Short mmCIF file of C-alpha atoms in Angstrom, two decimals:
data_model
loop_
_atom_site.label_atom_id
_atom_site.label_comp_id
_atom_site.label_asym_id
_atom_site.label_seq_id
_atom_site.Cartn_x
_atom_site.Cartn_y
_atom_site.Cartn_z
CA MET E 1 88.39 88.46 75.79
CA ALA E 2 88.89 89.71 79.32
CA LEU E 3 91.08 92.66 80.57
CA GLN E 4 91.98 92.31 83.63
CA VAL E 5 93.59 95.62 85.74
CA GLY E 6 95.19 95.11 89.04
CA ILE E 7 94.05 98.34 91.02
CA VAL E 8 97.10 98.85 93.50
CA GLY E 9 98.21 101.43 95.64
CA LEU E 10 99.25 102.26 99.48
CA PRO E 11 96.69 102.78 102.10
CA ASN E 12 94.12 105.69 101.69
CA VAL E 13 95.23 107.09 98.26
CA GLY E 14 91.99 106.37 97.15
CA LYS E 15 92.03 103.04 95.49
CA SER E 16 88.52 102.07 97.09
CA THR E 17 86.84 105.42 95.92
CA LEU E 18 87.92 104.11 92.34
CA PHE E 19 86.80 100.87 92.95
CA ASN E 20 83.52 101.70 94.46
CA ALA E 21 82.97 104.19 91.28
CA LEU E 22 83.71 101.60 88.99
CA LEU E 23 81.08 99.31 90.75
CA LYS E 24 78.40 101.47 89.99
CA GLU E 25 79.44 101.66 86.54
CA GLN E 26 79.27 97.96 86.25
CA LEU E 27 75.77 98.04 88.08
CA ALA E 28 74.50 100.06 85.58
CA LEU E 29 76.21 97.74 82.51
CA ALA E 30 74.85 94.57 83.81
CA ALA E 31 71.05 96.14 84.20
CA ASN E 32 71.29 96.11 80.58
CA TYR E 33 74.11 93.63 79.46
CA PRO E 34 73.52 90.19 81.60
CA PHE E 35 76.50 88.91 80.20
CA ALA E 36 78.59 91.18 82.97
CA THR E 37 79.73 89.35 85.50
CA ILE E 38 79.82 90.40 89.02
CA GLU E 39 81.83 89.16 91.93
CA PRO E 40 82.87 91.10 95.31
CA ASN E 41 86.67 92.22 94.06
CA ILE E 42 86.05 92.61 90.32
CA GLY E 43 84.13 95.75 88.69
CA VAL E 44 83.31 94.84 85.05
CA VAL E 45 83.00 98.20 83.05
CA PRO E 46 82.70 98.91 79.71
CA VAL E 47 84.80 100.55 77.06
CA PRO E 48 83.56 103.65 75.87
CA ASP E 49 82.67 103.65 72.24
CA ALA E 50 80.32 106.30 70.78
CA ARG E 51 80.04 103.94 67.91
CA LEU E 52 77.65 101.08 68.87
CA GLU E 53 74.59 103.58 69.67
CA VAL E 54 75.00 104.69 65.68
CA LEU E 55 75.21 101.48 64.48
CA ALA E 56 72.49 100.10 66.82
CA LYS E 57 69.91 102.61 65.13
CA ILE E 58 71.17 102.12 61.62
CA ALA E 59 70.46 98.15 62.50
CA LYS E 60 67.38 98.67 64.20
CA THR E 61 68.36 96.89 67.55
CA THR E 62 68.14 98.03 70.93
CA VAL E 63 70.57 95.16 72.02
CA ILE E 64 74.45 96.64 72.43
CA LYS E 65 76.74 95.02 74.09
CA PRO E 66 80.35 96.64 74.18
CA ALA E 67 83.80 95.73 74.85
CA THR E 68 84.63 95.59 79.02
CA VAL E 69 87.63 95.70 80.99
CA GLU E 70 87.70 94.17 84.54
CA PHE E 71 89.20 96.07 87.26
CA VAL E 72 90.24 93.88 90.13
CA ASP E 73 90.53 95.90 93.68
CA ILE E 74 93.85 94.44 95.14
CA ALA E 75 94.40 94.13 98.87
CA GLY E 76 96.18 97.48 100.05
CA LEU E 77 100.11 97.44 99.95
CA VAL E 78 102.39 98.37 102.53
CA LYS E 79 106.16 98.16 102.99
CA GLY E 80 107.74 94.82 103.61
CA ALA E 81 104.45 93.45 101.31
CA SER E 82 107.44 91.34 99.47
CA GLN E 83 108.11 89.75 102.88
CA GLY E 84 104.50 88.91 103.68
CA GLU E 85 103.91 92.22 105.84
CA GLY E 86 100.01 93.09 106.12
CA LEU E 87 98.35 91.32 103.35
CA GLY E 88 101.48 90.84 101.37
CA ASN E 89 100.97 87.58 100.31
CA LYS E 90 97.13 88.01 99.37
CA PHE E 91 98.34 91.19 97.25
CA LEU E 92 100.89 89.11 95.25
CA SER E 93 98.96 86.41 94.97
CA HIS E 94 96.51 88.88 93.08
CA ILE E 95 98.60 90.89 91.11
CA ARG E 96 99.53 87.77 89.32
CA GLU E 97 96.88 87.48 87.96
CA ALA E 98 96.08 90.89 86.05
CA ALA E 99 97.44 91.76 82.68
CA VAL E 100 97.76 95.43 83.74
CA ILE E 101 98.80 96.99 87.11
CA CYS E 102 97.45 100.62 87.58
CA HIS E 103 99.11 102.48 90.35
CA VAL E 104 96.88 104.78 92.39
CA LEU E 105 98.76 107.54 93.49
CA ARG E 106 97.84 110.08 95.43
CA ASP E 107 98.27 113.84 95.47
CA PHE E 108 95.57 115.12 97.22
CA ASP E 109 95.20 116.77 101.00
CA ASP E 110 92.39 115.45 103.09
CA GLU E 111 93.11 116.06 106.90
CA ASN E 112 90.36 113.41 107.53
CA VAL E 113 92.17 110.89 105.50
CA ILE E 114 95.47 110.05 107.06
CA ARG E 115 98.60 109.27 104.62
CA GLU E 116 99.46 105.91 106.10
CA GLY E 117 103.13 105.79 104.51
CA ALA E 118 102.05 108.05 101.33
CA VAL E 119 104.34 110.97 100.93
CA SER E 120 103.95 112.05 96.93
CA PRO E 121 102.82 110.30 94.02
CA LYS E 122 107.04 110.03 93.07
CA GLU E 123 107.58 108.76 96.58
CA ASP E 124 104.57 106.30 97.16
CA LEU E 125 105.27 104.87 93.40
CA HIS E 126 108.97 103.81 93.96
CA THR E 127 107.90 102.28 97.60
CA VAL E 128 105.30 99.69 95.52
CA ARG E 129 107.60 99.40 92.57
CA LEU E 130 110.31 98.02 95.11
CA GLU E 131 107.89 96.02 97.06
CA LEU E 132 107.23 94.08 93.38
CA GLN E 133 110.99 94.09 92.42
CA LEU E 134 111.79 92.35 95.19
CA ALA E 135 109.18 89.80 95.07
CA ASP E 136 110.41 89.10 91.47
CA LEU E 137 113.87 89.23 92.78
CA ALA E 138 112.85 86.53 95.30
CA THR E 139 110.87 84.74 92.61
CA LEU E 140 114.06 84.58 90.21
CA GLU E 141 116.77 83.42 93.01
CA LYS E 142 114.50 79.93 93.27
CA GLN E 143 115.66 79.06 89.80
CA VAL E 144 118.24 76.78 89.29
CA GLU E 145 120.73 76.63 86.20
CA PRO E 146 120.66 74.03 84.04
CA LYS E 147 123.30 72.02 83.80
CA GLY E 148 125.09 69.16 81.40
CA ASN E 149 124.26 69.04 77.71
CA VAL E 150 120.69 71.06 77.87
CA ASP E 151 119.17 72.55 74.64
CA ARG E 152 119.39 75.96 72.75
CA ALA E 153 116.14 77.06 74.55
CA ALA E 154 117.18 75.85 78.21
CA LYS E 155 120.44 78.30 77.76
CA GLU E 156 118.61 81.22 76.83
CA ARG E 157 116.30 81.14 79.22
CA TRP E 158 118.73 80.79 82.32
CA GLN E 159 120.60 83.99 80.41
CA ILE E 160 117.58 86.00 80.46
CA ILE E 161 116.66 85.19 84.14
CA THR E 162 120.52 86.37 84.64
CA CYS E 163 119.30 89.65 82.82
CA PHE E 164 116.56 90.19 85.10
CA LYS E 165 118.30 89.75 88.31
CA ASN E 166 120.87 92.36 87.00
CA ILE E 167 117.75 94.65 86.52
CA LEU E 168 116.14 94.24 89.59
CA SER E 169 119.40 94.43 91.49
CA ASP E 170 119.70 97.88 89.92
CA ALA E 171 116.26 98.80 91.97
CA LEU E 172 114.68 99.05 88.28
CA SER E 173 111.53 97.11 86.93
CA ILE E 174 111.84 94.88 84.08
CA ASN E 175 109.11 96.52 82.36
CA GLN E 176 110.74 99.82 82.32
CA ILE E 177 114.02 98.25 80.68
CA LEU E 178 111.77 96.37 77.74
CA HIS E 179 110.66 99.82 76.53
CA SER E 180 114.05 101.13 75.73
CA GLU E 181 115.77 100.00 72.84
CA GLN E 182 118.96 101.36 74.67
CA LYS E 183 118.50 99.77 77.86
CA MET E 184 117.80 96.39 76.28
CA GLY E 185 121.27 96.72 74.96
CA GLU E 186 122.78 97.68 78.20
CA TYR E 187 121.46 94.69 79.89
CA GLY E 188 121.83 92.41 76.96
CA LEU E 189 118.21 91.34 76.29
CA ASN E 190 118.50 93.01 73.06
CA GLN E 191 119.87 89.65 71.89
CA PHE E 192 116.73 87.89 72.61
CA THR E 193 113.45 87.95 70.55
CA PRO E 194 110.84 89.77 72.19
CA GLU E 195 108.19 87.18 71.96
CA THR E 196 110.79 84.82 74.01
CA ILE E 197 111.54 87.51 76.65
CA THR E 198 107.77 87.68 77.45
CA MET E 199 107.06 83.85 77.44
CA VAL E 200 110.38 83.64 80.19
CA ALA E 201 108.37 86.50 82.29
CA ARG E 202 104.80 85.30 81.90
CA GLU E 203 106.40 81.59 83.03
CA LEU E 204 107.50 82.90 85.85
CA SER E 205 104.31 85.29 86.97
CA LEU E 206 107.14 88.14 87.09
CA LEU E 207 105.14 91.46 88.26
CA THR E 208 107.47 93.75 87.28
CA ALA E 209 107.26 93.00 83.85
CA LYS E 210 103.29 93.93 83.59
CA GLU E 211 102.04 97.11 81.93
CA GLU E 212 101.59 100.06 84.24
CA LEU E 213 99.06 102.75 84.36
CA TYR E 214 99.11 105.50 86.80
CA VAL E 215 96.03 107.35 88.11
CA VAL E 216 96.92 110.72 89.75
CA ASN E 217 94.15 111.63 92.55
CA VAL E 218 93.80 115.04 93.17
CA SER E 219 91.81 117.28 94.84
CA GLU E 220 88.55 118.70 93.23
CA SER E 221 90.21 122.25 93.44
CA ALA E 222 92.94 120.79 91.35
CA LEU E 223 91.26 119.14 88.59
CA GLY E 224 90.61 122.72 86.86
CA GLY E 225 92.67 123.51 84.24
CA VAL E 226 93.82 121.71 81.10
CA VAL E 227 93.95 118.24 82.26
CA SER E 228 96.67 117.43 79.54
CA GLU E 229 99.22 120.10 80.95
CA ALA E 230 98.74 118.08 84.56
CA THR E 231 98.98 114.89 83.19
CA ALA E 232 102.31 115.94 81.37
CA GLN E 233 103.87 117.64 84.99
CA PHE E 234 102.92 114.20 86.65
CA ALA E 235 104.41 111.95 83.73
CA THR E 236 107.77 114.33 83.97
CA GLU E 237 107.79 113.60 87.84
CA LEU E 238 106.74 110.25 87.34
CA GLY E 239 109.14 109.32 84.14
CA VAL E 240 106.73 107.71 82.53
CA LYS E 241 105.26 108.63 79.34
CA PRO E 242 102.22 110.92 79.29
CA GLU E 243 100.01 108.51 77.44
CA ARG E 244 99.93 106.10 80.68
CA VAL E 245 98.75 108.49 82.99
CA VAL E 246 95.05 109.27 83.81
CA VAL E 247 94.94 112.72 86.47
CA MET E 248 91.37 112.64 87.66
CA CYS E 249 89.52 113.23 91.26
CA ASN E 250 88.38 109.76 92.56
CA GLN E 251 85.78 111.06 94.37
CA ILE E 252 84.51 113.64 91.62
CA GLU E 253 83.88 109.95 89.39
CA SER E 254 81.74 108.69 92.31
CA GLU E 255 79.57 110.92 92.08
CA LEU E 256 79.41 111.04 88.53
CA ALA E 257 78.66 107.43 88.11
CA VAL E 258 75.46 107.67 89.91
CA LEU E 259 74.05 110.67 87.30
CA SER E 260 72.34 110.27 84.50
CA ASP E 261 73.93 111.10 80.99
CA GLU E 262 72.32 114.38 80.78
CA ASP E 263 73.39 115.51 84.39
CA ARG E 264 76.83 113.67 83.99
CA THR E 265 77.29 115.93 80.62
CA ALA E 266 76.39 119.30 82.42
CA TYR E 267 78.75 118.12 85.63
CA LEU E 268 81.58 117.65 83.29
CA ALA E 269 81.16 120.62 81.42
CA ASP E 270 80.67 122.84 84.68
CA LEU E 271 83.99 120.92 85.53
CA GLY E 272 85.60 121.85 82.18
CA LEU E 273 86.20 118.69 81.16
CA GLU E 274 85.15 116.61 77.85
CA GLN E 275 85.43 113.03 79.38
CA ALA E 276 85.10 111.53 82.61
CA GLY E 277 88.20 109.84 84.20
CA LEU E 278 87.14 106.73 84.21
CA ASP E 279 86.14 107.08 80.84
CA ARG E 280 90.40 108.03 79.96
CA LEU E 281 91.13 105.21 82.23
CA ILE E 282 89.37 102.51 80.41
CA ALA E 283 90.25 103.89 76.86
CA THR E 284 94.11 103.78 78.41
CA ALA E 285 94.02 101.00 79.82
CA TYR E 286 92.77 99.39 76.30
CA LYS E 287 95.34 101.47 74.33
CA VAL E 288 98.34 100.23 76.84
CA LEU E 289 97.81 96.62 76.30
CA LYS E 290 97.24 97.44 71.96
CA LEU E 291 93.90 96.27 71.81
CA GLN E 292 91.22 97.04 69.17
CA SER E 293 87.67 96.48 68.53
CA PHE E 294 85.90 95.08 65.36
CA LEU E 295 82.27 95.56 65.58
CA THR E 296 79.37 93.12 64.20
CA ALA E 297 75.82 94.80 63.65
CA GLY E 298 72.62 93.08 63.26
CA GLU E 299 68.89 93.08 63.82
CA MET E 300 69.62 90.56 66.81
CA GLU E 301 72.39 92.83 68.71
CA VAL E 302 75.56 95.44 67.73
CA ARG E 303 78.50 94.36 69.14
CA ALA E 304 82.24 95.48 70.08
CA TRP E 305 84.85 92.37 70.02
CA THR E 306 88.05 92.79 71.63
CA ILE E 307 91.36 91.57 69.76
CA THR E 308 95.12 92.69 70.10
CA GLN E 309 96.49 94.44 67.09
CA GLY E 310 97.61 92.55 64.36
CA THR E 311 94.79 89.65 64.70
CA ALA E 312 93.99 87.63 61.82
CA ALA E 313 90.32 87.21 60.47
CA ARG E 314 90.22 83.45 61.20
CA GLN E 315 91.60 84.27 65.12
CA ALA E 316 89.04 87.45 65.12
CA ALA E 317 86.17 84.98 64.08
CA GLY E 318 87.23 82.49 66.97
CA VAL E 319 86.75 85.15 69.63
CA ILE E 320 83.01 85.14 68.61
CA HIS E 321 83.05 81.07 68.68
CA THR E 322 86.09 78.83 68.94
CA ASP E 323 84.76 76.52 66.37
CA PHE E 324 84.85 79.68 63.94
CA GLU E 325 88.42 79.81 63.57
CA ARG E 326 88.90 76.43 62.11
CA GLN E 327 85.16 76.86 60.17
CA MET E 328 85.78 80.35 58.72
CA ILE E 329 85.75 80.48 55.03
CA SER E 330 85.80 84.51 54.69
CA ALA E 331 84.72 87.99 55.74
CA ARG E 332 82.77 90.51 54.10
CA ILE E 333 84.33 93.68 55.64
CA THR E 334 83.77 97.40 55.92
CA ALA E 335 84.88 100.45 57.63
CA TYR E 336 82.79 101.64 60.59
CA GLU E 337 82.24 105.06 58.67
CA ASP E 338 81.52 103.73 55.07
CA PHE E 339 78.56 101.73 57.00
CA VAL E 340 77.06 104.51 58.03
CA ALA E 341 77.76 106.83 55.13
CA CYS E 342 75.94 104.23 53.21
CA GLY E 343 73.20 103.43 55.84
CA GLY E 344 73.95 99.58 56.57
CA TRP E 345 74.62 96.53 54.98
CA LYS E 346 72.41 96.94 51.37
CA GLY E 347 74.34 100.27 51.26
CA VAL E 348 77.93 99.39 51.66
CA LYS E 349 77.05 96.81 48.73
CA GLU E 350 75.14 98.81 46.47
CA LEU E 351 77.79 101.56 46.76
CA GLY E 352 80.94 99.39 46.12
CA LYS E 353 82.59 99.94 49.60
CA LEU E 354 81.90 96.11 50.83
CA ARG E 355 84.98 93.69 50.17
CA THR E 356 85.98 90.10 50.95
CA GLU E 357 88.86 89.27 52.51
CA GLY E 358 90.14 85.65 53.50
CA ARG E 359 91.11 83.92 56.41
CA GLU E 360 94.65 85.81 56.48
CA TYR E 361 93.22 89.42 56.40
CA ILE E 362 94.64 91.97 59.28
CA MET E 363 91.84 93.34 61.28
CA GLN E 364 91.55 97.06 61.68
CA GLU E 365 90.02 99.21 63.95
CA GLY E 366 86.74 99.76 63.51
CA ASP E 367 86.04 96.76 61.17
CA VAL E 368 82.15 96.00 60.56
CA VAL E 369 82.15 92.29 60.02
CA GLU E 370 80.08 89.55 58.70
CA PHE E 371 82.02 86.31 59.17
CA LEU E 372 81.24 83.11 56.53
CA ILE E 373 81.31 80.21 58.07
CA GLY E 374 81.37 76.96 56.78
CA LYS E 375 81.13 73.52 58.20
#
């Protein structure tokens, strides 16, 4: 399952620096994991997961395959992009393919880097969102109201489209409303199921219905101190949830990406940081889409597999191989902590920490699994 995050921002906000840092992470990944596909505008990077190295030692394998996230470098946005200004059409077509929009917002001062429209994180976010709202409104205006004797689904679809139009006409993003029960009620969306609303938004490829992340690109001098405090401050300024904000210095991330693990750790310690910004960004993207990992551990390889929260065991088996969803009989499962404490498969079995689950078992984060597959 590919998680694709579209990197969006005004000119000279640090978008390219961030993507270049991701590309350096990708090169390291590709050197060790040949399944990573490299394209000019896509960075395929691993989801940080310290559990995999621990499992590899227990399973006695050197092959580790982490879950991955795809970051897409989308053409820079300028005011008027919804009307085709700049690379507007290319920008909009690329962002429609992304599952998550990652807004890169400038909060650094550098006289050598002209702002070109960037004012402040709050104003920049407003500019980008406005262009996306205008593009979505244009899409909705092309929709035609069904006439005559139409079924319930068609009526609901049009009612939802009308709600969407009202939201966008008020200069709001659809995603902002979907995260507020009160706002859902105000715009009449609470009468429909979340699945129906999501289906209509996806069918129309609405940009403002996508989940959002916010990278605030600060200067190195502003990176010191408690990152959580800066995160809370920017979240308040932007009017978004703190767990969706990542404060980082993109220039530092570019430097960190080429260091050895030892030097990287030392550099982060000098900066007073526990974790690199890229690692925090990747983990945040994973959480925003409500994804989780299950793990497989054997002599051939140790691997993290990506599924959505609430996925049944048979569907998880299908992530490994499409035929497995139909052919799965049962699953042998143990918690990661028990697998480690008991020293592997033999230990969890002997100590009663291994259980057999059926096809409809709901997978949990960190499950270590062996699927029993029939024919």
